[in-house]
PDB file of C-alpha atoms in Angstrom:
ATOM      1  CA  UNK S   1      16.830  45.386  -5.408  1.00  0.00           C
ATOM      2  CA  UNK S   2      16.892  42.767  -2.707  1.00  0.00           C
ATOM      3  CA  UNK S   3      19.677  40.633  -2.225  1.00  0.00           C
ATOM      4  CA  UNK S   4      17.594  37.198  -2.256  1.00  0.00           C
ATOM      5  CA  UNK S   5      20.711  34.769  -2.063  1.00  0.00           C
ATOM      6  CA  UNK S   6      20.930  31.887  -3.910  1.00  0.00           C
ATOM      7  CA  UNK S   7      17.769  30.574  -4.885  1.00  0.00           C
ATOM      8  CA  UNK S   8      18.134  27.285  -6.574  1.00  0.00           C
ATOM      9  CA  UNK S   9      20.184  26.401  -3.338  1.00  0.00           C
ATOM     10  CA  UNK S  10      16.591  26.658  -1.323  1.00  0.00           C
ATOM     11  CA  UNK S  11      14.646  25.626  -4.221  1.00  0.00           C
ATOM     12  CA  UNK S  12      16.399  22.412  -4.276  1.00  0.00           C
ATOM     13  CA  UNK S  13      16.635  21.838  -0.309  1.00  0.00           C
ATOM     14  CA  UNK S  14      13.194  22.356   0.195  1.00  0.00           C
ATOM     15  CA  UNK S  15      11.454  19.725  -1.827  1.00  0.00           C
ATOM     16  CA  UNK S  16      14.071  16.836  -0.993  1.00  0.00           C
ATOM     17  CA  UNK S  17      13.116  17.478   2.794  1.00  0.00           C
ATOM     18  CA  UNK S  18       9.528  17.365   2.177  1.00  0.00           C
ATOM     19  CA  UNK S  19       9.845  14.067  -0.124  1.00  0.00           C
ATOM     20  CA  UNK S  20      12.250  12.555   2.106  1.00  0.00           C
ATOM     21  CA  UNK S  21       9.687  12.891   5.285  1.00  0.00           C
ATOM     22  CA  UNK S  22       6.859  11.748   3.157  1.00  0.00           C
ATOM     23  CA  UNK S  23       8.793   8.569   2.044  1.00  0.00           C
ATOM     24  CA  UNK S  24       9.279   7.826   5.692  1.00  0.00           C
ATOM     25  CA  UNK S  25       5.656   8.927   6.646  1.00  0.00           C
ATOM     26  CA  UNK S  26       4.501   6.422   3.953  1.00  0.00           C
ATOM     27  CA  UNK S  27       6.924   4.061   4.531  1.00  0.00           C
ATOM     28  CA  UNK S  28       5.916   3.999   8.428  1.00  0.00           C
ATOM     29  CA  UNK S  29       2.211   3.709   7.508  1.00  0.00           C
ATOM     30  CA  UNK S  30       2.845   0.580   5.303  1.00  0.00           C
ATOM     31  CA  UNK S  31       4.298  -1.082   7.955  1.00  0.00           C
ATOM     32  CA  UNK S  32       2.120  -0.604  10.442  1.00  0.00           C
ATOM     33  CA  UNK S  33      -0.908  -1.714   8.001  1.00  0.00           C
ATOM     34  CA  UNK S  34       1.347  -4.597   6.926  1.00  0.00           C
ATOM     35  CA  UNK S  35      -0.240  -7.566   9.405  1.00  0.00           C
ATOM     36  CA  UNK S  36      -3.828  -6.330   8.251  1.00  0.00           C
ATOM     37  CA  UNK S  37      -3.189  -5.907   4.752  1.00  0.00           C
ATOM     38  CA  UNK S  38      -1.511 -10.125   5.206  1.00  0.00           C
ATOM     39  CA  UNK S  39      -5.055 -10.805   6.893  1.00  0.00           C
ATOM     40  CA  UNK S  40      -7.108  -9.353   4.659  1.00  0.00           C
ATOM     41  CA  UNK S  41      -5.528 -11.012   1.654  1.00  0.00           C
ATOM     42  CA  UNK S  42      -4.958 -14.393   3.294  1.00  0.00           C
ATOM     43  CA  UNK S  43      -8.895 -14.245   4.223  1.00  0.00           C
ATOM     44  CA  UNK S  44      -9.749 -13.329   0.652  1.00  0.00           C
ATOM     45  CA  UNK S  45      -7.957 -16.307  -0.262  1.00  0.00           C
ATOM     46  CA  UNK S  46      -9.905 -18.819   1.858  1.00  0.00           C
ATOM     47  CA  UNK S  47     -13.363 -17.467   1.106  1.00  0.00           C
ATOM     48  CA  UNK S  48     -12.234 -17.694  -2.292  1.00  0.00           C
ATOM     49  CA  UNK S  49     -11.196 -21.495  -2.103  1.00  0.00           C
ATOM     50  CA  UNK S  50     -13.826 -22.505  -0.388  1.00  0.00           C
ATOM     51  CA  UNK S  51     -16.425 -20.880  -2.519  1.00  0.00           C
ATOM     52  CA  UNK S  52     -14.570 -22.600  -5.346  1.00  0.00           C
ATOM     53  CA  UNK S  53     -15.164 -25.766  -3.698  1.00  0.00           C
ATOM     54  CA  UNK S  54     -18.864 -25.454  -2.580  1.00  0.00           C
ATOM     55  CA  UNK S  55     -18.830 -24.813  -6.543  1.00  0.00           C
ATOM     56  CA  UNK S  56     -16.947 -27.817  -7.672  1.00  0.00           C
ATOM     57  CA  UNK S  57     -18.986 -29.713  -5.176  1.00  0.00           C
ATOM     58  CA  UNK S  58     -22.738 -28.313  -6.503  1.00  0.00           C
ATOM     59  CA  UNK S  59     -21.080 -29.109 -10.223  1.00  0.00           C
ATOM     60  CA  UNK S  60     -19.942 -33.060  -9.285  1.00  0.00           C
ATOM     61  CA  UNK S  61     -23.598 -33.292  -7.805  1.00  0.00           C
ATOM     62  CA  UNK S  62     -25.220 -31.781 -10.750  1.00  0.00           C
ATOM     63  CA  UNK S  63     -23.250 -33.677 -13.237  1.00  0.00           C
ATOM     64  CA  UNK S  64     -23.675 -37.600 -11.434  1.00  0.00           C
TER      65      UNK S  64
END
């Protein structure tokens, strides 16, 4: 037989490298999507308040 060393030694290395660069490859990613992501939202928002009041308006005007 093969002397294989001490597997759960490289068993355990391995995956806490690769999860540890993929953090930091996600983590990079997020930041440099952050400005869009804060533009994309805040222009959600405004369509969405001004479509609520083109609605309120259309309402009052029914309603009088």
């Amino acid at each position: 037989m093969q002397d294989r060393g001490n597997l759960n030694e490289t068993d355990t290395a391995e995956p806490k490298v690769v999860e540890t660069t993929r953090r930091r490859r996600i983590a990079r990613w997020i930041k440099r999507r952050r400005h869009v992501a804060a533009t994309s939202l805040l222009r959600g928002v405004a369509y969405g308040i001004g479509a609520g009041g083109i609605g309120l308006v259309v309402w009052w005007i029914e309603n009088r």
